[in-house]
CSV table of C-alpha atoms in Angstrom, one decimal:
chain,number,residue,atom,x,y,z
A,28,MET,CA,-5.9,16.5,32.6
A,29,THR,CA,-6.5,17.2,28.4
A,30,GLU,CA,-8.7,13.7,26.8
A,31,ARG,CA,-6.7,12.3,24.4
A,32,ALA,CA,-8.4,12.4,20.7
A,33,ILE,CA,-7.1,10.3,17.5
A,34,ALA,CA,-8.5,11.1,14.1
A,35,LEU,CA,-8.3,8.6,11.2
A,36,ILE,CA,-8.9,10.3,7.9
A,37,ASP,CA,-9.4,7.9,5.1
A,38,CYS,CA,-9.8,8.9,1.7
A,39,ASN,CA,-13.3,7.2,-0.1
A,40,SER,CA,-12.3,4.7,-2.8
A,41,PHE,CA,-9.0,6.4,-3.4
A,42,TYR,CA,-7.8,5.0,-6.7
A,43,ALA,CA,-11.5,5.3,-8.2
A,44,SER,CA,-11.7,8.8,-6.7
A,45,CYS,CA,-8.2,9.9,-8.4
A,46,GLU,CA,-9.7,8.9,-11.8
A,47,ARG,CA,-12.2,11.4,-11.4
A,48,VAL,CA,-10.2,14.0,-10.0
A,49,PHE,CA,-9.5,15.0,-13.7
A,50,ARG,CA,-12.5,13.6,-15.2
A,51,PRO,CA,-15.4,15.1,-14.1
A,52,ASP,CA,-17.3,13.6,-16.7
A,53,LEU,CA,-17.1,10.4,-14.7
A,54,ALA,CA,-18.9,12.0,-11.4
A,55,ARG,CA,-21.8,9.7,-11.9
A,56,THR,CA,-20.1,6.7,-14.0
A,57,PRO,CA,-19.1,3.7,-11.7
A,58,ILE,CA,-15.2,3.0,-11.8
A,59,VAL,CA,-13.2,0.1,-11.0
A,60,VAL,CA,-9.4,0.0,-10.8
A,61,LEU,CA,-7.2,-3.2,-11.9
A,62,SER,CA,-4.5,-4.7,-10.5
A,63,ASN,CA,-1.0,-5.5,-12.5
A,64,ASN,CA,-1.4,-6.4,-16.0
A,65,ASP,CA,-5.1,-5.9,-15.8
A,66,GLY,CA,-5.4,-8.5,-13.7
A,67,CYS,CA,-8.0,-8.3,-10.9
A,68,VAL,CA,-10.1,-5.5,-9.3
A,69,ILE,CA,-8.6,-3.8,-6.7
A,70,ALA,CA,-10.6,-0.7,-6.2
A,71,ARG,CA,-14.0,0.3,-7.0
A,72,SER,CA,-16.1,3.3,-6.6
A,73,ALA,CA,-19.2,3.4,-4.0
A,74,ASP,CA,-21.8,2.8,-7.0
A,75,ALA,CA,-19.7,0.0,-8.6
A,76,LYS,CA,-19.6,-1.9,-5.3
A,77,PRO,CA,-22.9,-3.3,-5.4
A,78,HIS,CA,-22.2,-4.9,-9.0
A,79,VAL,CA,-18.5,-6.1,-8.7
A,80,ALA,CA,-16.6,-7.9,-6.1
A,81,MET,CA,-13.3,-7.2,-4.6
A,82,GLY,CA,-10.5,-9.4,-6.5
A,83,GLU,CA,-12.7,-10.6,-9.3
A,84,PRO,CA,-10.5,-11.4,-12.7
A,85,TYR,CA,-11.3,-8.7,-15.2
A,86,PHE,CA,-11.3,-11.2,-18.2
A,87,LYS,CA,-14.4,-12.9,-16.7
A,88,ILE,CA,-16.3,-9.7,-16.0
A,89,ARG,CA,-15.3,-7.6,-19.0
A,90,HIS,CA,-18.5,-8.0,-20.6
A,91,LYS,CA,-20.5,-7.6,-17.6
A,92,LEU,CA,-19.1,-4.2,-16.9
A,93,GLN,CA,-19.8,-3.0,-20.6
A,94,ARG,CA,-23.4,-3.9,-19.9
A,95,LEU,CA,-23.6,-2.2,-16.8
A,96,GLY,CA,-21.7,0.8,-18.0
A,97,ILE,CA,-18.8,0.4,-15.3
A,98,LEU,CA,-15.4,1.9,-16.6
A,99,ALA,CA,-12.3,0.0,-15.8
A,100,PHE,CA,-9.1,1.7,-15.4
A,101,SER,CA,-5.7,0.2,-15.4
A,102,SER,CA,-3.7,1.1,-12.0
A,103,ASN,CA,-1.8,4.3,-12.5
A,104,TYR,CA,0.5,4.4,-9.3
A,105,ALA,CA,2.4,7.1,-10.0
A,106,LEU,CA,-1.0,9.3,-10.1
A,107,TYR,CA,-2.1,8.0,-7.1
A,108,GLY,CA,1.3,8.4,-5.0
A,109,ASP,CA,1.4,12.3,-6.4
A,110,ILE,CA,-2.2,12.9,-5.3
A,111,SER,CA,-1.7,10.9,-2.0
A,112,GLN,CA,1.4,13.1,-0.9
A,113,ARG,CA,-0.5,16.1,-1.7
A,114,VAL,CA,-3.4,15.1,0.5
A,115,MET,CA,-1.2,13.9,3.5
A,116,THR,CA,0.8,17.3,3.1
A,117,ILE,CA,-2.6,19.1,3.8
A,118,LEU,CA,-3.5,17.3,6.7
A,119,GLU,CA,-0.1,17.6,8.5
A,120,GLU,CA,-0.5,21.3,8.1
A,121,MET,CA,-3.8,20.9,9.9
A,122,ALA,CA,-2.7,18.7,13.0
A,123,PRO,CA,0.2,18.8,15.4
A,124,ALA,CA,1.0,15.4,14.9
A,125,VAL,CA,0.4,12.9,12.0
A,126,GLU,CA,1.1,9.4,11.1
A,127,VAL,CA,0.6,8.1,7.5
A,128,TYR,CA,-0.9,4.8,7.7
A,129,SER,CA,-1.3,3.9,4.3
A,130,ILE,CA,-1.3,5.7,0.6
A,131,ASP,CA,-4.9,6.8,1.5
A,132,GLU,CA,-5.2,7.2,5.2
A,133,CYS,CA,-3.4,8.5,8.1
A,134,PHE,CA,-3.7,9.1,12.2
A,135,ALA,CA,-3.5,12.5,13.5
A,136,ASP,CA,-3.3,13.6,17.0
A,137,LEU,CA,-6.1,16.3,18.0
A,138,THR,CA,-5.3,16.2,21.6
A,139,GLY,CA,-5.4,19.8,23.0
A,140,ILE,CA,-7.2,21.3,20.0
A,141,PRO,CA,-9.5,24.2,21.2
A,142,GLY,CA,-13.3,23.9,20.1
A,143,ASP,CA,-15.6,21.3,18.3
A,144,LEU,CA,-13.7,18.5,17.1
A,145,VAL,CA,-16.3,17.7,14.6
A,146,ARG,CA,-15.9,21.1,12.9
A,147,VAL,CA,-12.3,20.1,12.7
A,148,GLY,CA,-13.3,17.4,10.8
A,149,ARG,CA,-15.5,19.0,8.6
A,150,GLU,CA,-12.7,21.5,7.9
A,151,MET,CA,-10.3,19.0,7.0
A,152,ARG,CA,-12.8,17.5,4.5
A,153,ALA,CA,-13.5,20.4,3.1
A,154,ARG,CA,-10.0,21.5,2.5
A,155,VAL,CA,-8.7,18.3,0.8
A,156,LEU,CA,-11.8,18.3,-1.0
A,157,ARG,CA,-11.2,21.7,-2.6
A,158,CYS,CA,-7.7,21.4,-2.9
A,159,THR,CA,-6.9,17.6,-4.5
A,160,GLY,CA,-10.6,16.8,-5.1
A,161,ILE,CA,-10.5,13.8,-3.1
A,162,PRO,CA,-13.6,12.9,-0.7
A,163,VAL,CA,-12.4,11.9,2.7
A,164,GLY,CA,-14.2,10.5,5.8
A,165,VAL,CA,-12.9,11.4,9.5
A,166,GLY,CA,-13.3,9.4,12.6
A,167,ILE,CA,-12.3,10.6,16.0
A,168,GLY,CA,-11.9,8.6,19.0
A,169,THR,CA,-9.9,8.2,22.1
A,170,SER,CA,-7.5,5.4,20.6
A,171,LYS,CA,-6.4,4.6,17.2
A,172,THR,CA,-8.6,1.7,16.9
A,173,LEU,CA,-11.8,3.6,18.0
A,174,ALA,CA,-11.0,6.2,15.3
A,175,LYS,CA,-10.6,3.7,12.8
A,176,LEU,CA,-13.9,2.4,13.7
A,177,ALA,CA,-15.6,5.9,14.0
A,178,ASN,CA,-14.2,6.4,10.5
A,179,HIS,CA,-16.2,3.2,9.2
A,180,GLY,CA,-19.2,4.6,10.8
A,181,ALA,CA,-18.8,8.2,9.2
A,182,LYS,CA,-18.8,6.4,5.8
A,183,LYS,CA,-21.5,3.7,6.6
A,184,TRP,CA,-24.0,6.4,7.8
A,185,GLN,CA,-22.7,9.4,5.8
A,186,ALA,CA,-26.2,11.0,5.5
A,187,GLN,CA,-26.2,11.1,9.6
A,188,THR,CA,-22.6,12.2,10.2
A,189,GLY,CA,-22.0,14.2,7.2
A,190,GLY,CA,-18.7,12.1,6.8
A,191,VAL,CA,-17.4,12.9,10.5
A,192,LEU,CA,-17.8,11.0,13.5
A,193,ASP,CA,-16.6,11.5,17.1
A,194,VAL,CA,-17.2,9.0,19.5
A,195,ARG,CA,-15.2,10.2,22.4
A,196,ASP,CA,-18.1,10.3,24.3
A,197,PRO,CA,-18.9,7.1,26.0
A,198,ALA,CA,-22.7,6.9,25.2
A,199,ARG,CA,-22.0,7.4,21.2
A,200,ARG,CA,-19.1,5.1,21.6
A,201,ASP,CA,-21.2,2.2,23.0
A,202,ARG,CA,-24.1,2.6,20.3
A,203,LEU,CA,-21.4,2.3,17.7
A,204,LEU,CA,-19.8,-0.4,19.2
A,205,LYS,CA,-23.4,-2.1,19.3
A,206,ALA,CA,-24.1,-1.6,15.7
A,207,CYS,CA,-20.8,-2.8,14.4
A,208,ASP,CA,-20.0,-6.5,13.3
A,209,VAL,CA,-16.7,-7.8,15.2
A,210,GLY,CA,-15.2,-8.1,11.7
A,211,ASP,CA,-15.4,-4.4,11.2
A,212,VAL,CA,-12.8,-3.9,14.0
A,213,TRP,CA,-9.3,-3.0,12.8
A,214,GLY,CA,-7.2,-6.0,13.1
A,215,ILE,CA,-9.8,-8.6,13.1
A,216,GLY,CA,-9.5,-10.5,10.0
A,217,ARG,CA,-12.1,-13.1,8.6
A,218,ARG,CA,-10.5,-16.2,10.2
A,219,MET,CA,-10.3,-14.3,13.7
A,220,GLN,CA,-13.8,-13.3,13.2
A,221,GLU,CA,-14.9,-17.1,12.4
A,222,HIS,CA,-13.2,-17.9,15.7
A,223,LEU,CA,-14.6,-15.2,18.0
A,224,ASN,CA,-17.9,-15.9,16.7
A,225,VAL,CA,-17.9,-19.3,17.8
A,226,GLN,CA,-16.8,-17.8,21.2
A,227,GLY,CA,-20.1,-15.4,21.0
A,228,VAL,CA,-18.5,-12.2,20.0
A,229,LYS,CA,-20.2,-11.2,17.3
A,230,THR,CA,-20.2,-7.5,17.4
A,231,ALA,CA,-17.5,-4.7,18.7
A,232,TRP,CA,-19.4,-4.3,21.9
A,233,ASP,CA,-19.1,-8.0,22.7
A,234,LEU,CA,-15.2,-7.7,22.2
A,235,ALA,CA,-14.7,-4.9,24.2
A,236,GLN,CA,-16.9,-6.6,27.3
A,237,ALA,CA,-14.8,-10.0,26.8
A,238,ASP,CA,-12.2,-10.6,29.8
A,239,SER,CA,-8.8,-9.4,28.6
A,240,TRP,CA,-7.1,-12.3,30.5
A,241,THR,CA,-9.1,-14.8,28.5
A,242,LEU,CA,-8.8,-13.0,25.1
A,243,ARG,CA,-4.9,-13.1,25.5
A,244,LYS,CA,-4.8,-16.8,26.7
A,245,GLN,CA,-7.2,-17.9,23.9
A,246,PHE,CA,-6.1,-15.6,20.9
A,247,SER,CA,-3.5,-13.3,21.4
A,248,VAL,CA,-1.9,-10.2,23.1
A,249,VAL,CA,-2.8,-8.0,20.1
A,250,VAL,CA,-6.5,-9.6,20.3
A,251,GLU,CA,-6.5,-8.2,24.0
A,252,LYS,CA,-5.0,-4.7,23.1
A,253,THR,CA,-7.7,-4.3,20.5
A,254,ALA,CA,-10.4,-4.9,23.1
A,255,ARG,CA,-8.8,-2.4,25.5
A,256,GLU,CA,-8.4,-0.1,22.7
A,257,LEU,CA,-12.4,-0.5,22.0
A,258,ARG,CA,-12.8,0.6,25.9
A,259,GLY,CA,-11.0,3.7,25.3
A,260,VAL,CA,-7.5,2.5,26.6
A,261,ALA,CA,-4.9,3.7,24.3
A,262,CYS,CA,-2.7,0.9,23.7
A,263,LEU,CA,-1.2,2.2,20.4
A,264,GLU,CA,0.9,5.1,19.8
A,265,LEU,CA,1.1,7.6,16.9
A,266,GLU,CA,4.2,6.7,14.9
A,267,GLU,CA,5.3,9.9,13.4
A,268,ALA,CA,8.2,8.4,11.9
A,269,ALA,CA,7.9,5.0,10.4
A,270,PRO,CA,10.7,2.4,11.4
A,271,PRO,CA,13.0,1.0,8.6
A,272,LYS,CA,12.0,-2.3,6.7
A,273,GLN,CA,13.6,-5.1,7.5
A,274,GLU,CA,13.2,-6.5,4.1
A,275,ILE,CA,12.6,-4.9,0.7
A,276,CYS,CA,10.9,-6.7,-2.0
A,277,CYS,CA,10.3,-5.7,-5.5
A,278,SER,CA,8.2,-8.3,-7.5
A,279,ARG,CA,6.0,-8.2,-10.9
A,280,MET,CA,4.1,-10.2,-13.1
A,281,PHE,CA,5.7,-10.0,-17.0
A,282,GLY,CA,3.3,-8.4,-19.5
A,283,LYS,CA,3.9,-11.4,-21.3
A,284,ARG,CA,5.7,-15.0,-20.7
A,285,LEU,CA,9.6,-14.5,-21.2
A,286,HIS,CA,11.5,-17.5,-22.4
A,287,ASP,CA,15.0,-16.2,-23.3
A,288,LEU,CA,17.5,-15.4,-20.3
A,289,ALA,CA,18.1,-12.1,-21.8
A,290,SER,CA,14.7,-10.8,-21.3
A,291,ILE,CA,14.6,-12.2,-17.7
A,292,ARG,CA,17.8,-10.3,-16.9
A,293,GLU,CA,16.5,-7.3,-17.9
A,294,ALA,CA,13.4,-7.7,-15.6
A,295,VAL,CA,15.7,-8.5,-12.7
A,296,ALA,CA,18.1,-5.6,-13.3
A,297,THR,CA,15.0,-3.3,-13.1
A,298,TYR,CA,13.5,-4.8,-9.9
A,299,ALA,CA,16.8,-4.7,-8.4
A,300,ALA,CA,17.4,-0.9,-9.3
A,301,ARG,CA,13.6,-0.1,-7.8
A,302,ALA,CA,14.4,-2.0,-4.5
A,303,CYS,CA,17.4,-0.2,-4.0
A,304,GLU,CA,15.8,3.1,-4.6
A,305,LYS,CA,13.7,2.1,-1.6
A,306,LEU,CA,16.4,1.0,0.1
A,307,ARG,CA,18.5,4.3,0.0
A,308,ALA,CA,15.4,6.1,0.6
A,309,GLN,CA,15.0,4.6,4.5
A,310,GLY,CA,18.8,5.0,4.9
A,311,SER,CA,19.6,1.2,4.9
A,312,VAL,CA,22.1,-1.1,3.4
A,313,CYS,CA,21.8,-4.6,2.4
A,314,LYS,CA,24.0,-7.9,3.3
A,315,ARG,CA,21.8,-10.5,0.9
A,316,VAL,CA,19.7,-10.6,-2.0
A,317,GLN,CA,17.4,-13.3,-3.1
A,318,VAL,CA,16.4,-13.6,-6.5
A,319,SER,CA,13.4,-16.0,-7.9
A,320,ILE,CA,11.7,-16.7,-10.9
A,321,ARG,CA,8.3,-18.6,-11.8
A,322,THR,CA,6.3,-19.7,-14.4
A,323,GLY,CA,2.5,-19.2,-14.5
A,324,MET,CA,0.8,-21.6,-11.9
A,325,PHE,CA,-2.8,-22.1,-13.2
A,326,ASN,CA,-2.9,-23.4,-16.6
A,327,PRO,CA,-2.9,-27.2,-17.0
A,328,ASP,CA,-1.2,-27.4,-20.1
A,329,GLU,CA,1.8,-25.1,-19.1
A,330,PRO,CA,5.0,-26.7,-17.7
A,331,LYS,CA,5.3,-25.3,-14.2
A,332,PHE,CA,8.9,-24.3,-12.6
A,333,ALA,CA,9.8,-22.0,-9.6
A,334,LYS,CA,13.0,-21.7,-7.9
A,335,GLY,CA,14.6,-18.9,-5.8
A,336,VAL,CA,18.7,-18.4,-4.4
A,337,SER,CA,20.1,-16.2,-2.1
A,338,VAL,CA,23.3,-14.2,-2.8
A,339,GLU,CA,25.5,-13.0,-0.2
A,340,LEU,CA,27.1,-9.6,-0.9
A,341,PRO,CA,30.8,-8.8,-0.7
A,342,TYR,CA,29.9,-6.3,1.8
A,343,PRO,CA,26.9,-4.1,3.3
A,344,THR,CA,25.9,-1.7,0.6
A,345,ASP,CA,23.3,0.3,-1.0
A,346,ASP,CA,25.0,0.6,-4.5
A,347,THR,CA,22.8,-0.5,-7.2
A,348,ARG,CA,25.7,-1.6,-9.4
A,349,VAL,CA,26.5,-4.2,-6.6
A,350,ILE,CA,23.3,-5.7,-5.9
A,351,THR,CA,22.3,-5.9,-9.5
A,352,LYS,CA,25.4,-7.8,-10.4
A,353,ALA,CA,24.3,-10.1,-7.4
A,354,ALA,CA,20.9,-10.7,-8.2
A,355,GLY,CA,22.1,-11.4,-11.9
A,356,GLU,CA,24.6,-14.2,-10.8
A,357,GLY,CA,21.7,-15.5,-8.7
A,358,LEU,CA,19.2,-15.8,-11.8
A,359,ASP,CA,22.1,-17.5,-13.9
A,360,LEU,CA,22.2,-20.3,-11.1
A,361,ILE,CA,18.4,-20.6,-11.1
A,362,TYR,CA,17.2,-20.2,-14.8
A,363,ARG,CA,16.2,-23.1,-17.0
A,364,PRO,CA,15.5,-23.0,-20.8
A,365,GLY,CA,12.5,-24.4,-22.1
A,366,PHE,CA,9.9,-22.7,-19.9
A,367,ALA,CA,7.7,-19.6,-20.1
A,368,PHE,CA,8.5,-17.7,-17.2
A,369,SER,CA,5.7,-15.0,-15.9
A,370,LYS,CA,7.1,-13.5,-13.1
A,371,ALA,CA,10.5,-12.5,-11.0
A,372,GLU,CA,11.1,-11.2,-7.8
A,373,VAL,CA,14.1,-9.2,-6.2
A,374,LEU,CA,14.0,-9.6,-2.3
A,375,LEU,CA,16.8,-7.4,-0.3
A,376,MET,CA,17.3,-9.0,3.2
A,377,ASP,CA,19.5,-8.8,6.2
A,378,LEU,CA,18.7,-4.8,6.4
A,379,ARG,CA,20.8,-2.7,8.8
A,380,GLN,CA,21.5,0.8,9.3
A,381,PRO,CA,25.3,2.0,8.1
A,382,GLY,CA,27.4,0.9,10.8
A,383,GLU,CA,25.3,-1.9,12.4
A,384,PHE,CA,27.3,-4.4,10.6
A,385,THR,CA,30.2,-5.7,12.8
A,386,GLY,CA,32.7,-7.0,10.7
A,387,ASP,CA,36.9,-7.7,11.3
A,388,LEU,CA,39.4,-5.3,10.6
A,389,PHE,CA,40.0,-6.5,7.3
A,390,ALA,CA,36.5,-6.7,5.9
A,391,GLU,CA,36.0,-5.3,2.8
A,392,VAL,CA,33.6,-2.4,2.9
A,393,GLN,CA,31.8,0.0,0.6
A,394,PRO,CA,34.0,2.7,-1.1
A,395,GLU,CA,33.1,6.1,-0.2
A,396,ARG,CA,32.7,7.2,-4.1
A,397,ALA,CA,29.9,4.4,-4.5
A,398,GLY,CA,27.7,6.5,-1.8
A,399,LYS,CA,28.2,9.6,-3.6
A,400,ALA,CA,27.6,8.3,-6.9
A,401,MET,CA,24.1,7.0,-5.8
A,402,ALA,CA,23.3,10.0,-4.0
A,403,VAL,CA,24.1,12.1,-7.4
A,404,MET,CA,22.1,9.7,-9.3
A,405,ASP,CA,18.8,10.0,-6.9
A,406,ALA,CA,19.0,13.7,-6.9
A,407,ILE,CA,19.0,13.5,-10.7
A,408,ASN,CA,16.1,11.0,-10.9
A,409,ALA,CA,14.2,13.2,-8.2
A,410,LYS,CA,14.2,16.1,-10.2
A,411,TRP,CA,13.7,14.7,-13.7
A,412,GLY,CA,12.0,11.7,-12.9
A,413,ARG,CA,12.4,8.1,-12.3
A,414,GLY,CA,14.6,6.5,-14.8
A,415,THR,CA,16.5,9.6,-16.0
A,416,VAL,CA,19.7,7.8,-14.8
A,417,ARG,CA,19.7,4.1,-14.6
A,418,PRO,CA,22.0,1.1,-14.8
A,419,CYS,CA,22.6,0.0,-18.4
A,420,GLY,CA,20.9,-3.2,-17.9
A,421,VAL,CA,17.7,-1.7,-17.2
A,422,PRO,CA,15.5,-0.8,-20.4
A,423,ALA,CA,13.5,2.5,-21.0
A,424,GLU,CA,10.5,1.2,-22.3
A,425,PRO,CA,10.9,-2.6,-22.1
A,426,ASP,CA,8.5,-5.0,-24.3
A,427,TRP,CA,7.8,-7.3,-21.2
A,428,GLY,CA,6.7,-4.5,-19.1
A,429,MET,CA,3.6,-4.7,-17.0
A,430,ARG,CA,0.3,-4.6,-19.4
A,431,ARG,CA,-1.7,-1.4,-18.8
A,432,GLU,CA,-3.9,-1.1,-21.7
A,433,LEU,CA,-6.7,1.2,-19.8
A,434,MET,CA,-4.7,3.6,-17.9
A,435,SER,CA,-5.4,7.1,-17.6
A,436,GLN,CA,-2.9,10.0,-18.1
A,437,SER,CA,-0.4,10.9,-15.5
A,438,TYR,CA,-1.9,14.3,-15.3
A,439,THR,CA,0.5,15.6,-11.9
A,440,THR,CA,3.9,13.5,-13.0
A,441,LYS,CA,4.6,14.1,-16.6
A,442,LEU,CA,4.4,17.4,-18.4
A,443,ASN,CA,3.3,15.6,-21.9
A,444,GLN,CA,0.2,14.6,-20.2
A,445,LEU,CA,-0.9,17.7,-18.6
A,446,TRP,CA,-4.6,18.3,-18.1
A,447,VAL,CA,-5.7,20.3,-21.1
A,448,VAL,CA,-8.8,22.4,-20.7
A,449,ARG,CA,-10.2,23.6,-24.2
């Protein structure tokens, strides 16, 4: 029987690496990438990690970054998403089956591929780097959890592994398990690590050797499966097609505090339109929408207010117009004048596939022409760029939009910002 071989391919410091692709002059410059509204550090290049902690507020470390020569960039999600798609396309061409796990990593089933799989991993690294400029690490094991841990080892000991580590051999697997803390294991968070340490489980090896029934009884079936996976027993299969989400949320901090209802209504309409795009992308319909708003919660001198409301839709729908109207009606119910609002959220709930809702004979249904209109709008926006066709309540360039003062160019997604070589 052919031995199972699962690889995890993970981009190194992905957001920071994307910023360097079209800026070769930054190859030796430490980089950090900031969250929405240039708030906190969410990504760091390897040479920035010793100096900057994840999650540090930018306003507190701005002068420190300047002193150390570390460059900060606003998050450029359009660029990151496009480069991610290119990376995943390359990997899909090189493996029989691929599960895209996140924007910067994917699992690949290498079972049955002849020859040395370390060589295959090196070919993946070389091709992705050559075609996209993104460095990646490759971990190979007999289970997804082992592949994930092998990837961690490939990056941690890159000088010895060359960025590729295969732990299908039991002796090599055991050496890796003994060298890694239990907190390095996929799915073991900080709090769970503390509980396991109390039980004497300090390394990945300790977790793999722990009694399965005891782990299930004291913790959960998830921890039990994790231990089994570390022993090489596959409990998790590749999901080539991601299951539809049960809820879809679009939530953003405003670029500035908003006081008037009209501006907040624009923001809610914008977030509802974006959520509807995601809804149609997974082929679902929605029966209820929740809208909420809140002020800033950390300024002691600022009055606090937060409220949300759920609005039932007249019928299961993916029509942006119907959902935006319902979200606006919900906003009217919860808005209170006299507050400085900092954030709004639109949450699509009670999602099903078309035909899964059971109504009575006289229940209202979405008109066929509405579905056709949404399909045309999505096709135009896919070809000419998001926002080419949009509801009239959604502004093109709102003054309350997300603050991104340090954003790089959209080198691959906007014609007027293409890379220019002189």
